[in-house]
Structure formats: C-alpha cells, structure tokens
Amino acid sequence: MREFLGLSKISPRICHLLQEIGRVGKENAQSVYVVGGFVRDLLLGRENLDIDIVVEGDAIDFAYQLATIWDGEVQIHQKFKTATVTRLDGLKLDFVSARNETYLSPGALPSVEYGTIAEDLRRRDFSINALAVQLQPDTFGEIVDCTDGLHDLRAGRIRALHEQSFIDDPTRIFRAIRYEARYRFQIVESDQQRIRNAINRGVLNLISGQRLRNEIDHILSEASAPQMVRRIDQFNIFSALHPTWKISPNFNVLWRAARQAIEWGTTSLPHDPINTKAILWMTLLNTPEAIKTVSSRLALESQLCTKLSVQAQLEHDLNTLSASSKPSEVYQLLHLYPLEPLVFALMQPNQPNWRGEQIANYLTHLKDVQPLITGDDLIQRGLKPGRAFSDLLWQALAAQLDGKVPTTQEIYQFLDDEK
Ligand code: CTP
C-alpha cells in the first residue's frame, strides 16, 4: 500500500524548500528524497531540522544547483560524496548520493559507492531510520519503506537491519540505546542479544576514543540521559570500556546536582562561560583511578581531564573549611579551582548550609574582587618585587576580601600597621 506523509505536519517554510528540491530533481531527471531522522521524527510528531537529502546520482553537483538558487554556501566532503548547503537564513541541509556501503573491517569507517535509494536505505542502522520520502512533484510526500520501518515505528521497536550491524559499526549500540530511551521504544529481544554478543566479542575495543567520546557526549545532551546511562550500564558497557569505570550507585543524585549546577551557573554567573559538558561528565567519572584510565581511553581533552580530576582534592579542601572561615580563607582555597567543579560541589546534597553559602559567595563575589592596590602601586612606593612583596599584596587583598579596608588609603594604613 502506498503511504504518504501528511504534509500538514511540515512547517510551510520547510515544505516549500522540499518542493523546490523536488523540482530541481525533476529538471535533472534525478530522484530525490528526504531521509532518516527528519522523516522518523516527523512521523512521531517531533520537530527535527536536521534535513538529510538523498540524491540518486551526484549529490555534490545537485547541492551546487540548490546553493545557486538559494544564494547559499556549499561545503563538500569529497570522501563521503556529501555536501552541506548553508542557506542565508542559517538553515543547513545535507546532500548525499544514494550509496552502497561495505565495511572492510569492524569498527572502521565504511567504503562508499553509488547505489539506489533502496540500497541506501538497506545499509542503514535501524528500520525506523530507513524511511525516505519522495520529493519530485508528481510523487511528493510518498513514503519509501523497504525495511518495514513504518510498522516498527508504530509498534515502538528498535530493530537493526542486519545481523552483523553492531559488529560492523559498534557505535550503533549507543545509537540503539539512545533511540530506545528517547522515544520510550524497545530494542527487539534478538538485537539485545546481538548487542551482548558483540560486546562479549570485544567490539568496543575497535572504536576509536574520539568516536566513543562523541557517542557519550551525544547521550549526555539528551533529556533522557539518565535512562540511557542506566541502560549502558545494564549492558556492562562501561566496565567493558575499562574495568575501573563504574557508575555510582548515587548516579541519579549526581545527575540532579549536575542539572541544578548548570541552571545555577547559567543564571547566577552570566559572565562566566561554564562548560556544561564537563559538569555532566562529573556524574560519570568520580574516582581518580577511573578518571585517569577512561580519560586516556576516550582521548578526553586535557582541560576536561583537569576539571574532572580536581574533584577529589576539592572535596578534601572543602573539608578543611568551617562555618567561621573568613572570606579570605575561602578565596585562598577556592581560587585554585576551575569553575565547573566548584559549581558542581555547590549543588551536592547533604552538606551544611554554610558550606554552600561559602562556595556561592566565592563564585558570585569573591572571585571577581579587584585588588585595590597592585604590584605597580607598591613599586611606586619604593618597594622591590620579591617574596615579601607578594605577601604584602596578598595581605592587602585578604583584608579587602574580609571587609577590613574599603579604600586604598586605608589599605596603605593597614599595611603600615602590619609591618
Ligand atoms: N546512520 C547509520 N548508521 C550510523 C549512523 C547513521 O545508518 N552509525 C544513518 C541513519 O539512517 C540515520 C542517518 O544516517 O538516520 C543520519 O545519522 P544521524 O544524523 O547521526 O542520525 P539521526 O537519525 O538524525 O539521529 P539523531 O536524531 O540522534 O541525531
């Protein structure tokens, strides 16, 4: 039975663009389709502006024609025979030639040849992602479904298209988990077994650190990330990636703290760019051993590693503070740390109120205090740089932080008294 996409589900602007693409296809006597996530999400009633166009023929040439009509820019990825057109309104569309792929070795990127739309859809990961919609004017909106994807979409099933799918491309294990939790679908039982088998065969060792890291980043940015993390853990994926990697039994508490930290950081520290990904990674990696080994396996960049690895020292340092610690003492300890572990520490439950107040005071106030006097001022007063010199500067700043010396004159008086 021929099925058509309800055009009323597409915004008029996007519908117009797709019709324009279809017209160019007709002029070129080439079939063109919109495919993948856009179609899947449209059928599920979700907005998705990630528009992937498949052309039976040369997609790069096709993308240039559209870019000329739209006055857009083209970026070409010769190796994969794909092009991205960025329109003046900022919308990006990916154009790819219908292709046949073969995996030369598990975990490697595939080698690519031109193919038909049916071949292109069959080489994809899951049936729900293997749906295309025709764009030429006479068949506009007709759904191409060669893998029973519509049926699976309606039944809420994630089903891979090949027995070897998770071995050819182990990142699909993460993708299956992502779709399952995002749409509250179920990975079919046979695929769950294939995922377990693939993991037992060690396929995860074949993926590069960078690709693994991308998959986990992707998961952390999803609204249902906690469910995905739990599912990854159920498949023993973290421990397969490294035996030291264990998800905390308090993961849900940590996740809530991370979300609150991001919200607090964005509203209370509008001038300090916070790396939200780093805060989310803190929920996954909490022991020094795991941070070290997993950072190296996933090729995490050194800034992120630092932010993760100072957590234990920060916790230790915070325990040296008391309710009566002076602001200068708080500053002295905390100014050594990057923002993200501090904001995360602020949101940890079960800590005394005064501790949260000290961290918040440091982040919103103390860290931005400008010293009333600087090294130059001291030099002008005849002092020579050296150890005593930095001690004096610190004493001046500490007095200022503790509210003892609100003016420059008072600071000099204070320093003279201290001598
Ligand atoms: N694809 C695949 N195997 C992969 C990655 C991608 O078969 N390992 C195919 C799927 O058909 C997918 C399409 O390429 O729909 C586009 O990939 P991507 O943009 O990553 O997926 P989306 O479906 O858009 O998923 P998401 O909504 O999570 O971005």
Short mmCIF file of C-alpha atoms and ligand atoms in Angstrom, two decimals:
data_model
loop_
_atom_site.label_atom_id
_atom_site.label_comp_id
_atom_site.label_asym_id
_atom_site.label_seq_id
_atom_site.Cartn_x
_atom_site.Cartn_y
_atom_site.Cartn_z
CA MET A 1 0.00 0.00 0.00
CA ARG A 2 1.32 3.46 -0.90
CA GLU A 3 1.61 5.72 2.11
CA PHE A 4 2.07 9.47 2.06
CA LEU A 5 3.48 11.80 4.64
CA GLY A 6 0.82 14.18 5.99
CA LEU A 7 2.07 17.45 4.53
CA SER A 8 0.23 19.40 7.22
CA LYS A 9 2.83 18.05 9.67
CA ILE A 10 5.62 20.01 7.96
CA SER A 11 6.05 23.73 8.51
CA PRO A 12 5.18 25.72 5.34
CA ARG A 13 8.76 27.07 5.10
CA ILE A 14 10.33 23.57 5.13
CA CYS A 15 7.62 22.18 2.86
CA HIS A 16 8.39 24.91 0.33
CA LEU A 17 12.14 24.09 0.46
CA LEU A 18 11.49 20.38 -0.05
CA GLN A 19 9.25 21.14 -3.03
CA GLU A 20 11.99 23.31 -4.50
CA ILE A 21 14.48 20.44 -4.11
CA GLY A 22 11.97 18.09 -5.79
CA ARG A 23 11.59 20.47 -8.75
CA VAL A 24 15.37 20.57 -9.30
CA GLY A 25 15.35 16.76 -9.14
CA LYS A 26 12.69 16.65 -11.87
CA GLU A 27 14.63 19.10 -14.07
CA ASN A 28 17.71 16.87 -13.73
CA ALA A 29 15.68 13.67 -14.16
CA GLN A 30 17.05 12.53 -10.80
CA SER A 31 15.06 11.06 -7.93
CA VAL A 32 15.49 12.91 -4.62
CA TYR A 33 14.37 12.03 -1.13
CA VAL A 34 14.40 13.40 2.39
CA VAL A 35 15.51 10.57 4.72
CA GLY A 36 16.47 9.43 8.19
CA GLY A 37 15.86 11.36 11.41
CA PHE A 38 13.78 14.09 9.78
CA VAL A 39 11.23 11.58 8.44
CA ARG A 40 11.25 9.45 11.60
CA ASP A 41 10.65 12.46 13.84
CA LEU A 42 8.03 13.98 11.60
CA LEU A 43 6.07 10.74 11.72
CA LEU A 44 6.40 10.77 15.51
CA GLY A 45 5.17 14.37 15.63
CA ARG A 46 8.55 15.79 16.74
CA GLU A 47 10.34 18.69 15.18
CA ASN A 48 13.73 17.90 13.63
CA LEU A 49 15.57 20.42 11.48
CA ASP A 50 18.37 18.02 10.63
CA ILE A 51 17.47 17.68 6.95
CA ASP A 52 19.25 14.90 5.01
CA ILE A 53 18.57 14.75 1.29
CA VAL A 54 19.47 11.66 -0.74
CA VAL A 55 20.00 12.08 -4.49
CA GLU A 56 20.12 9.15 -6.90
CA GLY A 57 23.23 10.44 -8.70
CA ASP A 58 25.80 13.09 -7.93
CA ALA A 59 24.78 14.88 -4.72
CA ILE A 60 27.62 17.39 -4.88
CA ASP A 61 26.57 18.71 -8.25
CA PHE A 62 22.95 18.79 -7.03
CA ALA A 63 23.91 20.73 -3.89
CA TYR A 64 25.66 23.37 -6.04
CA GLN A 65 22.48 23.87 -8.08
CA LEU A 66 20.42 24.44 -4.92
CA ALA A 67 23.05 26.72 -3.43
CA THR A 68 22.88 28.88 -6.57
CA ILE A 69 19.09 29.15 -6.31
CA TRP A 70 19.24 29.95 -2.58
CA ASP A 71 22.38 32.07 -2.71
CA GLY A 72 23.76 29.69 -0.09
CA GLU A 73 27.21 28.31 0.69
CA VAL A 74 28.38 24.79 -0.13
CA GLN A 75 30.82 22.70 1.88
CA ILE A 76 31.99 19.48 0.30
CA HIS A 77 33.12 16.22 1.91
CA GLN A 78 34.64 14.51 -1.12
CA LYS A 79 35.49 11.25 0.69
CA PHE A 80 31.84 10.52 1.56
CA LYS A 81 30.40 12.16 -1.62
CA THR A 82 28.35 14.55 0.52
CA ALA A 83 27.77 18.30 0.59
CA THR A 84 26.24 20.68 3.10
CA VAL A 85 24.39 23.76 1.89
CA THR A 86 24.00 26.62 4.36
CA ARG A 87 21.21 28.98 3.38
CA LEU A 88 21.13 32.69 4.09
CA ASP A 89 18.55 32.08 6.85
CA GLY A 90 21.09 29.79 8.58
CA LEU A 91 19.31 26.52 7.79
CA LYS A 92 21.73 23.73 6.80
CA LEU A 93 20.81 20.83 4.54
CA ASP A 94 22.98 17.79 3.90
CA PHE A 95 23.04 16.24 0.43
CA VAL A 96 24.30 12.73 -0.08
CA SER A 97 24.40 10.43 -3.06
CA ALA A 98 22.37 7.24 -2.62
CA ARG A 99 25.05 4.70 -1.80
CA ASN A 100 26.04 1.20 -1.09
CA GLU A 101 28.47 0.75 1.77
CA THR A 102 30.79 -2.05 2.72
CA TYR A 103 32.64 -2.36 5.99
CA LEU A 104 36.18 -3.51 5.29
CA SER A 105 36.79 -4.25 8.96
CA PRO A 106 34.62 -4.00 12.08
CA GLY A 107 34.63 -0.56 13.72
CA ALA A 108 36.27 1.14 10.72
CA LEU A 109 34.51 3.79 8.61
CA PRO A 110 32.80 2.20 5.58
CA SER A 111 33.93 2.38 1.93
CA VAL A 112 31.32 4.00 -0.29
CA GLU A 113 29.91 3.50 -3.85
CA TYR A 114 26.89 5.00 -5.69
CA GLY A 115 23.66 2.98 -5.33
CA THR A 116 19.87 3.18 -5.49
CA ILE A 117 17.61 4.57 -2.76
CA ALA A 118 16.64 1.01 -1.77
CA GLU A 119 20.31 0.05 -1.37
CA ASP A 120 20.94 3.24 0.52
CA LEU A 121 18.11 2.56 2.97
CA ARG A 122 19.08 -1.08 3.48
CA ARG A 123 22.63 -0.19 4.53
CA ARG A 124 21.34 1.94 7.41
CA ASP A 125 21.29 1.18 11.11
CA PHE A 126 17.66 0.67 12.13
CA SER A 127 14.38 0.25 10.29
CA ILE A 128 12.96 3.41 11.90
CA ASN A 129 15.86 5.36 10.35
CA ALA A 130 15.50 3.73 6.95
CA LEU A 131 12.44 5.67 5.79
CA ALA A 132 12.58 8.08 2.88
CA VAL A 133 10.04 10.49 1.39
CA GLN A 134 9.95 11.26 -2.33
CA LEU A 135 10.31 14.92 -3.29
CA GLN A 136 9.68 15.07 -7.07
CA PRO A 137 6.44 16.99 -7.81
CA ASP A 138 4.40 14.05 -9.15
CA THR A 139 5.11 11.75 -6.18
CA PHE A 140 5.83 14.39 -3.49
CA GLY A 141 5.27 13.04 0.01
CA GLU A 142 5.22 9.32 -0.87
CA ILE A 143 6.99 7.24 1.75
CA VAL A 144 9.62 4.71 0.66
CA ASP A 145 9.76 1.92 3.21
CA CYS A 146 11.74 -1.14 2.11
CA THR A 147 12.55 -2.45 5.60
CA ASP A 148 9.18 -2.34 7.36
CA GLY A 149 10.22 0.77 9.25
CA LEU A 150 6.70 2.22 9.45
CA HIS A 151 5.49 -0.91 11.19
CA ASP A 152 8.34 -0.76 13.72
CA LEU A 153 7.80 2.95 14.28
CA ARG A 154 4.14 2.35 15.08
CA ALA A 155 4.98 -0.61 17.33
CA GLY A 156 7.76 1.27 19.17
CA ARG A 157 10.52 -1.12 18.10
CA ILE A 158 14.23 -0.53 17.51
CA ARG A 159 15.33 -3.17 15.02
CA ALA A 160 18.69 -3.33 13.29
CA LEU A 161 18.68 -4.18 9.60
CA HIS A 162 21.49 -6.75 9.64
CA GLU A 163 22.70 -9.48 11.93
CA GLN A 164 26.21 -8.01 11.74
CA SER A 165 25.10 -4.41 12.28
CA PHE A 166 26.57 -3.98 15.79
CA ILE A 167 29.78 -5.68 14.75
CA ASP A 168 30.24 -3.66 11.54
CA ASP A 169 29.59 -0.44 13.42
CA PRO A 170 29.67 -0.77 17.23
CA THR A 171 28.62 2.88 17.65
CA ARG A 172 25.16 1.60 16.71
CA ILE A 173 24.98 0.03 20.16
CA PHE A 174 24.92 3.54 21.62
CA ARG A 175 22.54 4.73 18.94
CA ALA A 176 20.06 1.91 19.71
CA ILE A 177 20.16 2.80 23.40
CA ARG A 178 19.67 6.47 22.59
CA TYR A 179 16.57 5.91 20.46
CA GLU A 180 15.14 3.39 22.90
CA ALA A 181 15.15 5.84 25.81
CA ARG A 182 14.42 8.95 23.75
CA TYR A 183 11.23 7.54 22.26
CA ARG A 184 10.46 5.04 25.05
CA PHE A 185 10.76 2.25 22.48
CA GLN A 186 12.18 -1.25 22.97
CA ILE A 187 15.24 -2.74 21.33
CA VAL A 188 13.90 -6.06 19.96
CA GLU A 189 15.00 -9.07 22.01
CA SER A 190 17.15 -10.57 19.22
CA ASP A 191 19.08 -7.31 18.89
CA GLN A 192 19.58 -7.09 22.65
CA GLN A 193 21.21 -10.49 22.39
CA ARG A 194 23.31 -9.36 19.41
CA ILE A 195 24.45 -6.32 21.39
CA ARG A 196 25.53 -8.58 24.29
CA ASN A 197 27.33 -10.93 21.92
CA ALA A 198 29.10 -8.08 20.16
CA ILE A 199 30.26 -6.64 23.49
CA ASN A 200 31.46 -10.07 24.64
CA ARG A 201 33.43 -10.36 21.39
CA GLY A 202 35.22 -7.13 22.35
CA VAL A 203 33.89 -4.91 19.53
CA LEU A 204 34.05 -1.85 21.75
CA ASN A 205 37.84 -2.13 21.70
CA LEU A 206 37.70 -1.46 17.97
CA ILE A 207 36.15 2.01 18.22
CA SER A 208 38.46 4.99 18.50
CA GLY A 209 38.39 7.05 21.69
CA GLN A 210 37.10 10.05 19.76
CA ARG A 211 34.11 8.17 18.31
CA LEU A 212 33.23 6.71 21.70
CA ARG A 213 33.50 10.09 23.30
CA ASN A 214 31.18 11.58 20.63
CA GLU A 215 28.58 8.91 21.35
CA ILE A 216 28.68 9.57 25.09
CA ASP A 217 28.59 13.33 24.57
CA HIS A 218 25.56 12.85 22.40
CA ILE A 219 23.87 10.84 25.14
CA LEU A 220 24.70 13.40 27.83
CA SER A 221 22.94 16.08 25.81
CA GLU A 222 19.65 14.15 25.69
CA ALA A 223 16.74 14.83 28.06
CA SER A 224 16.55 11.09 28.90
CA ALA A 225 20.30 10.76 29.52
CA PRO A 226 19.87 9.10 32.97
CA GLN A 227 17.81 6.26 31.48
CA MET A 228 20.39 5.87 28.70
CA VAL A 229 23.28 5.75 31.17
CA ARG A 230 21.47 3.08 33.19
CA ARG A 231 20.86 1.04 30.05
CA ILE A 232 24.51 1.34 29.01
CA ASP A 233 25.42 0.11 32.46
CA GLN A 234 22.95 -2.81 32.20
CA PHE A 235 24.79 -3.94 29.07
CA ASN A 236 28.06 -3.71 31.08
CA ILE A 237 29.42 -1.28 28.53
CA PHE A 238 31.22 0.99 30.99
CA SER A 239 33.12 -1.90 32.53
CA ALA A 240 33.88 -3.29 29.04
CA LEU A 241 35.42 0.06 28.12
CA HIS A 242 37.55 -0.08 31.24
CA PRO A 243 37.20 -2.28 34.35
CA THR A 244 37.70 0.75 36.62
CA TRP A 245 34.69 2.53 35.12
CA LYS A 246 31.76 2.05 37.49
CA ILE A 247 28.64 4.16 37.57
CA SER A 248 27.98 5.46 41.07
CA PRO A 249 25.01 3.90 42.87
CA ASN A 250 24.10 7.57 43.54
CA PHE A 251 24.08 8.40 39.86
CA ASN A 252 20.55 9.90 39.98
CA VAL A 253 21.54 12.22 42.83
CA LEU A 254 24.67 13.27 40.96
CA TRP A 255 22.67 13.86 37.78
CA ARG A 256 20.18 16.08 39.61
CA ALA A 257 23.07 18.03 41.17
CA ALA A 258 24.67 18.45 37.73
CA ARG A 259 21.44 19.77 36.18
CA GLN A 260 20.95 22.17 39.10
CA ALA A 261 24.59 23.27 38.84
CA ILE A 262 24.17 24.06 35.13
CA GLU A 263 20.98 26.01 35.80
CA TRP A 264 22.55 27.90 38.72
CA GLY A 265 25.73 28.61 36.74
CA THR A 266 23.84 29.95 33.73
CA THR A 267 21.63 32.27 35.78
CA SER A 268 23.99 33.32 38.58
CA LEU A 269 27.23 33.58 36.59
CA PRO A 270 26.08 35.12 33.31
CA HIS A 271 29.57 36.48 32.54
CA ASP A 272 31.45 33.23 33.16
CA PRO A 273 31.13 30.70 30.35
CA ILE A 274 30.58 27.36 32.05
CA ASN A 275 31.44 24.17 30.22
CA THR A 276 28.19 22.29 30.79
CA LYS A 277 29.55 19.08 29.24
CA ALA A 278 32.31 19.00 31.88
CA ILE A 279 29.70 19.16 34.65
CA LEU A 280 27.72 16.32 33.07
CA TRP A 281 30.87 14.19 32.73
CA MET A 282 31.37 14.60 36.50
CA THR A 283 28.34 12.36 37.03
CA LEU A 284 30.01 9.57 35.04
CA LEU A 285 33.56 9.70 36.32
CA ASN A 286 34.17 10.17 40.02
CA THR A 287 37.13 8.12 41.17
CA PRO A 288 40.72 9.26 40.46
CA GLU A 289 41.58 5.85 39.01
CA ALA A 290 38.63 5.79 36.59
CA ILE A 291 39.21 9.42 35.58
CA LYS A 292 42.79 8.62 34.65
CA THR A 293 42.19 5.43 32.69
CA VAL A 294 38.94 6.44 31.00
CA SER A 295 40.27 9.88 30.01
CA SER A 296 43.10 8.20 28.21
CA ARG A 297 40.85 5.56 26.53
CA LEU A 298 38.36 8.20 25.34
CA ALA A 299 41.02 10.76 24.42
CA LEU A 300 39.30 13.39 26.60
CA GLU A 301 40.93 16.77 26.12
CA SER A 302 43.29 17.88 28.84
CA GLN A 303 41.11 20.76 30.07
CA LEU A 304 38.22 18.39 30.68
CA CYS A 305 40.55 15.90 32.42
CA THR A 306 41.75 18.62 34.76
CA LYS A 307 38.21 19.64 35.62
CA LEU A 308 37.33 16.03 36.39
CA SER A 309 40.46 15.12 38.27
CA VAL A 310 40.46 18.01 40.76
CA GLN A 311 37.17 16.86 42.28
CA ALA A 312 38.74 14.65 44.96
CA GLN A 313 41.20 17.35 46.03
CA LEU A 314 38.42 19.93 46.11
CA GLU A 315 36.31 17.73 48.36
CA HIS A 316 39.29 17.34 50.67
CA ASP A 317 39.96 21.10 50.69
CA LEU A 318 36.33 21.96 51.36
CA ASN A 319 36.50 19.75 54.45
CA THR A 320 39.22 21.98 55.85
CA LEU A 321 36.83 24.96 55.91
CA SER A 322 34.50 25.64 58.82
CA ALA A 323 31.44 27.79 59.38
CA SER A 324 33.68 30.51 60.81
CA SER A 325 36.25 30.53 57.98
CA LYS A 326 36.90 34.05 56.77
CA PRO A 327 36.17 35.02 53.15
CA SER A 328 39.92 35.37 52.54
CA GLU A 329 40.42 31.76 53.68
CA VAL A 330 37.67 30.60 51.34
CA TYR A 331 39.22 32.57 48.49
CA GLN A 332 42.70 31.23 49.20
CA LEU A 333 41.48 27.65 48.80
CA LEU A 334 38.95 28.00 46.02
CA HIS A 335 40.70 30.34 43.60
CA LEU A 336 42.92 27.43 42.58
CA TYR A 337 39.97 25.53 41.06
CA PRO A 338 38.20 25.81 37.70
CA LEU A 339 34.57 26.94 37.88
CA GLU A 340 32.85 23.68 36.92
CA PRO A 341 33.93 21.50 39.88
CA LEU A 342 33.03 24.40 42.20
CA VAL A 343 29.54 24.84 40.77
CA PHE A 344 29.04 21.07 40.93
CA ALA A 345 30.27 20.98 44.56
CA LEU A 346 27.86 23.79 45.42
CA MET A 347 24.88 21.61 44.46
CA GLN A 348 25.92 18.48 46.36
CA PRO A 349 23.14 17.48 48.78
CA ASN A 350 23.72 16.70 52.46
CA GLN A 351 26.28 19.38 53.11
CA PRO A 352 25.94 22.10 55.74
CA ASN A 353 24.25 25.31 54.52
CA TRP A 354 27.27 27.41 55.42
CA ARG A 355 29.41 25.45 53.00
CA GLY A 356 27.07 26.13 50.07
CA GLU A 357 26.98 29.80 51.11
CA GLN A 358 30.78 29.99 51.12
CA ILE A 359 31.10 28.44 47.67
CA ALA A 360 28.32 30.63 46.26
CA ASN A 361 29.88 33.74 47.84
CA TYR A 362 33.20 32.86 46.28
CA LEU A 363 31.68 32.29 42.82
CA THR A 364 29.38 35.30 42.70
CA HIS A 365 31.52 37.78 44.60
CA LEU A 366 34.98 36.97 45.98
CA LYS A 367 36.46 35.61 42.74
CA ASP A 368 35.74 38.93 40.95
CA VAL A 369 37.07 41.28 43.62
CA GLN A 370 39.60 43.64 42.04
CA PRO A 371 42.58 44.36 44.33
CA LEU A 372 42.62 47.98 45.48
CA ILE A 373 46.38 48.02 45.14
CA THR A 374 48.61 46.24 42.66
CA GLY A 375 52.31 45.42 42.34
CA ASP A 376 52.79 48.68 40.37
CA ASP A 377 51.43 50.71 43.28
CA LEU A 378 53.92 49.07 45.64
CA ILE A 379 56.81 49.69 43.23
CA GLN A 380 55.82 53.35 43.04
CA ARG A 381 56.06 53.46 46.83
CA GLY A 382 59.63 52.22 46.57
CA LEU A 383 59.21 48.51 47.27
CA LYS A 384 61.16 45.88 45.31
CA PRO A 385 59.38 42.75 43.91
CA GLY A 386 60.13 39.59 45.90
CA ARG A 387 58.61 37.19 48.42
CA ALA A 388 57.77 39.89 50.99
CA PHE A 389 56.25 41.91 48.19
CA SER A 390 53.76 39.16 47.22
CA ASP A 391 52.98 38.57 50.90
CA LEU A 392 52.07 42.24 51.21
CA LEU A 393 49.85 42.09 48.15
CA TRP A 394 48.08 39.03 49.49
CA GLN A 395 47.61 40.63 52.92
CA ALA A 396 46.11 43.66 51.22
CA LEU A 397 43.72 41.56 49.13
CA ALA A 398 42.81 39.37 52.14
CA ALA A 399 42.00 42.46 54.22
CA GLN A 400 39.89 43.73 51.36
CA LEU A 401 38.03 40.40 51.00
CA ASP A 402 37.35 40.31 54.72
CA GLY A 403 35.88 43.83 54.53
CA LYS A 404 38.52 45.45 56.72
CA VAL A 405 39.80 48.03 54.23
CA PRO A 406 37.25 49.53 51.91
CA THR A 407 39.53 52.26 50.46
CA THR A 408 43.05 52.46 49.02
CA GLN A 409 44.18 54.87 51.73
CA GLU A 410 43.02 52.52 54.43
CA ILE A 411 44.90 49.69 52.78
CA TYR A 412 48.20 51.54 52.98
CA GLN A 413 47.47 52.38 56.60
CA PHE A 414 46.69 48.70 57.21
CA LEU A 415 49.92 47.57 55.56
CA ASP A 416 51.96 50.07 57.56
CA ASP A 417 50.32 48.77 60.78
CA GLU A 418 51.10 45.17 59.80
CA LYS A 419 54.83 45.86 59.32
N1 CTP B 1 23.22 6.13 10.15
C1 CTP B 1 23.51 4.77 10.14
N2 CTP B 1 24.50 4.27 10.95
C2 CTP B 1 25.21 5.10 11.76
C3 CTP B 1 24.95 6.47 11.76
C4 CTP B 1 23.93 6.96 10.95
O1 CTP B 1 22.86 4.03 9.44
N3 CTP B 1 26.17 4.61 12.53
C5 CTP B 1 22.15 6.65 9.26
C6 CTP B 1 20.75 6.56 9.87
O2 CTP B 1 19.84 6.28 8.82
C7 CTP B 1 20.48 7.96 10.38
C8 CTP B 1 21.23 8.82 9.36
O3 CTP B 1 22.36 8.03 8.97
O4 CTP B 1 19.10 8.26 10.41
C9 CTP B 1 21.69 10.16 9.89
O5 CTP B 1 22.55 9.98 11.03
P1 CTP B 1 22.43 10.91 12.30
O6 CTP B 1 22.27 12.32 11.89
O7 CTP B 1 23.51 10.54 13.24
O8 CTP B 1 21.10 10.32 12.92
P2 CTP B 1 19.67 10.87 13.21
O9 CTP B 1 18.73 9.80 12.78
O10 CTP B 1 19.47 12.23 12.67
O11 CTP B 1 19.68 10.79 14.79
P3 CTP B 1 19.64 11.88 15.90
O12 CTP B 1 18.21 12.33 15.90
O13 CTP B 1 20.03 11.20 17.17
O14 CTP B 1 20.63 12.94 15.51
#
